[in-house]
Each structure stands twice: as structure tokens, then as C-alpha cells.
GROMACS .gro file of C-alpha atoms in nm:
model
  107
    1MET     CA    1   3.053  15.816  10.412
    2PRO     CA    2   3.237  15.479  10.396
    3LEU     CA    3   3.116  15.216  10.152
    4ALA     CA    4   2.946  14.911  10.295
    5GLN     CA    5   3.162  14.602  10.325
    6SER     CA    6   3.075  14.328  10.076
    7LEU     CA    7   2.968  13.986  10.200
    8GLU     CA    8   3.294  13.841  10.070
    9GLU     CA    9   3.497  14.105  10.255
   10PHE     CA   10   3.305  14.028  10.574
   11LEU     CA   11   3.381  13.655  10.545
   12ALA     CA   12   3.745  13.726  10.462
   13THR     CA   13   3.772  13.955  10.765
   14ILE     CA   14   3.643  13.679  10.994
   15ASP     CA   15   3.878  13.430  10.829
   16THR     CA   16   4.192  13.643  10.853
   17GLY     CA   17   4.111  13.819  11.179
   18ARG     CA   18   4.192  14.156  11.024
   19ALA     CA   19   4.038  14.419  10.799
   20VAL     CA   20   4.080  14.332  10.433
   21ALA     CA   21   4.082  14.536  10.115
   22PRO     CA   22   3.846  14.441   9.832
   23THR     CA   23   4.153  14.321   9.638
   24ASP     CA   24   4.278  14.090   9.915
   25PRO     CA   25   4.317  13.728   9.799
   26ALA     CA   26   4.096  13.615  10.089
   27VAL     CA   27   3.808  13.815   9.936
   28ALA     CA   28   3.851  13.633   9.606
   29ALA     CA   29   3.864  13.300   9.795
   30ALA     CA   30   3.542  13.386   9.978
   31ARG     CA   31   3.373  13.480   9.649
   32HIS     CA   32   3.484  13.154   9.490
   33VAL     CA   33   3.360  12.929   9.771
   34LEU     CA   34   3.031  13.119   9.799
   35ASP     CA   35   2.974  13.088   9.423
   36SER     CA   36   3.036  12.716   9.441
   37LEU     CA   37   2.815  12.656   9.745
   38VAL     CA   38   2.527  12.860   9.603
   39GLY     CA   39   2.554  12.649   9.288
   40LYS     CA   40   2.522  12.332   9.495
   41TYR     CA   41   2.250  12.470   9.724
   42PRO     CA   42   2.037  12.685   9.491
   43ALA     CA   43   1.755  12.718   9.746
   44TYR     CA   44   1.988  12.938   9.954
   45THR     CA   45   2.106  13.293   9.896
   46ARG     CA   46   2.468  13.394   9.933
   47GLN     CA   47   2.372  13.569  10.257
   48GLN     CA   48   2.205  13.256  10.395
   49ILE     CA   49   2.506  13.039  10.307
   50ALA     CA   50   2.734  13.293  10.475
   51ASP     CA   51   2.518  13.322  10.788
   52ILE     CA   52   2.488  12.946  10.835
   53SER     CA   53   2.861  12.900  10.775
   54VAL     CA   54   2.954  13.165  11.031
   55GLN     CA   55   2.719  13.013  11.290
   56ALA     CA   56   2.859  12.663  11.234
   57HIS     CA   57   3.214  12.799  11.249
   58GLN     CA   58   3.137  12.970  11.581
   59LEU     CA   59   3.001  12.642  11.716
   60LEU     CA   60   3.327  12.470  11.624
   61HIS     CA   61   3.524  12.743  11.797
   62VAL     CA   62   3.320  12.697  12.117
   63GLN     CA   63   3.398  12.325  12.100
   64GLY     CA   64   3.769  12.401  12.074
   65VAL     CA   65   3.809  12.310  11.707
   66THR     CA   66   4.046  12.542  11.528
   67ILE     CA   67   3.977  12.586  11.157
   68GLY     CA   68   3.954  12.900  10.949
   69LEU     CA   69   3.612  13.003  10.824
   70LEU     CA   70   3.702  12.983  10.457
   71GLU     CA   71   3.873  12.645  10.506
   72PHE     CA   72   3.559  12.522  10.680
   73MET     CA   73   3.347  12.641  10.387
   74ARG     CA   74   3.591  12.489  10.132
   75GLN     CA   75   3.578  12.153  10.306
   76ILE     CA   76   3.198  12.152  10.307
   77ASP     CA   77   3.206  12.247   9.941
   78GLN     CA   78   3.451  11.967   9.857
   79ALA     CA   79   3.254  11.712  10.058
   80THR     CA   80   2.932  11.801   9.879
   81SER     CA   81   2.853  11.613   9.562
   82LEU     CA   82   2.483  11.611   9.500
   83ALA     CA   83   2.314  11.402   9.236
   84PRO     CA   84   2.083  11.600   9.008
   85GLY     CA   85   1.748  11.655   9.175
   86THR     CA   86   1.884  11.576   9.522
   87ALA     CA   87   1.764  11.816   9.789
   88VAL     CA   88   1.999  11.854  10.084
   89LEU     CA   89   1.977  12.128  10.341
   90PHE     CA   90   2.292  12.334  10.379
   91GLU     CA   91   2.235  12.332  10.754
   92ASP     CA   92   2.248  11.952  10.750
   93ALA     CA   93   2.575  11.951  10.558
   94CYS     CA   94   2.724  12.194  10.811
   95ALA     CA   95   2.592  11.998  11.109
   96THR     CA   96   2.738  11.674  10.975
   97PHE     CA   97   3.076  11.838  10.922
   98VAL     CA   98   3.072  12.008  11.265
   99THR     CA   99   2.987  11.675  11.431
  100SER     CA  100   3.268  11.502  11.243
  101LEU     CA  101   3.530  11.763  11.331
  102ALA     CA  102   3.421  11.779  11.696
  103ALA     CA  103   3.433  11.399  11.723
  104GLN     CA  104   3.788  11.393  11.584
  105ARG     CA  105   3.892  11.629  11.862
  106LYS     CA  106   3.760  11.413  12.148
  107PRO     CA  107   4.008  11.175  12.316
   0.00000   0.00000   0.00000
């Protein structure tokens, strides 16, 4: 019976468009960005961060914006600097970034 794919492997597979081994550098990159985002958005689980990220990434794809999933997550992570005690919804951060990227694409 095959082992279940880790969350990081799943994200790396979407990002690369191919099956990945647990030792693939994309898996380590997914783990790193998830760790960072969960630290910034402690009200969310790793699964919730991943699910919201994938949905936002799919929305970008539908709008014709080409960006890798992990790059999308890294850019949200880099753009997020929350003051202590600040409560921001991860969905809002994603929506703001999606809107910004989609607007850049329009003529």
C-alpha cells in the first residue's frame, strides 16, 4: 500500500507539474514557506493555508496570470509583516495579492 503524500509534496507537485520525491528541493521549499506563513497566521493550520493558497492560485490561473504556486506563496509571505497583536485573515492577504497581480495584467 503506497504511503500518503505529505502536504508539502502535494504543493510541490502542483508547483512543478510533476510527481516529486520527498527529497525534492520543491518539497523543502513548500515546507519552508508553509512554516513561515503558519507563524504569521497562527489561527490557520498548515492545511488551511495550503487550501486557501491553492484556491487563490487557481483563480489567478483562470484570470490568465502565470505564477508558480510556491512563488505565489513566497510573495504573500514576503509581503506580510504583521505588528504584534495584529489580526489579518490569510484569505484577505491572498485576495489583495490576487487583485494586484490581476490588475497588473490588464492593459
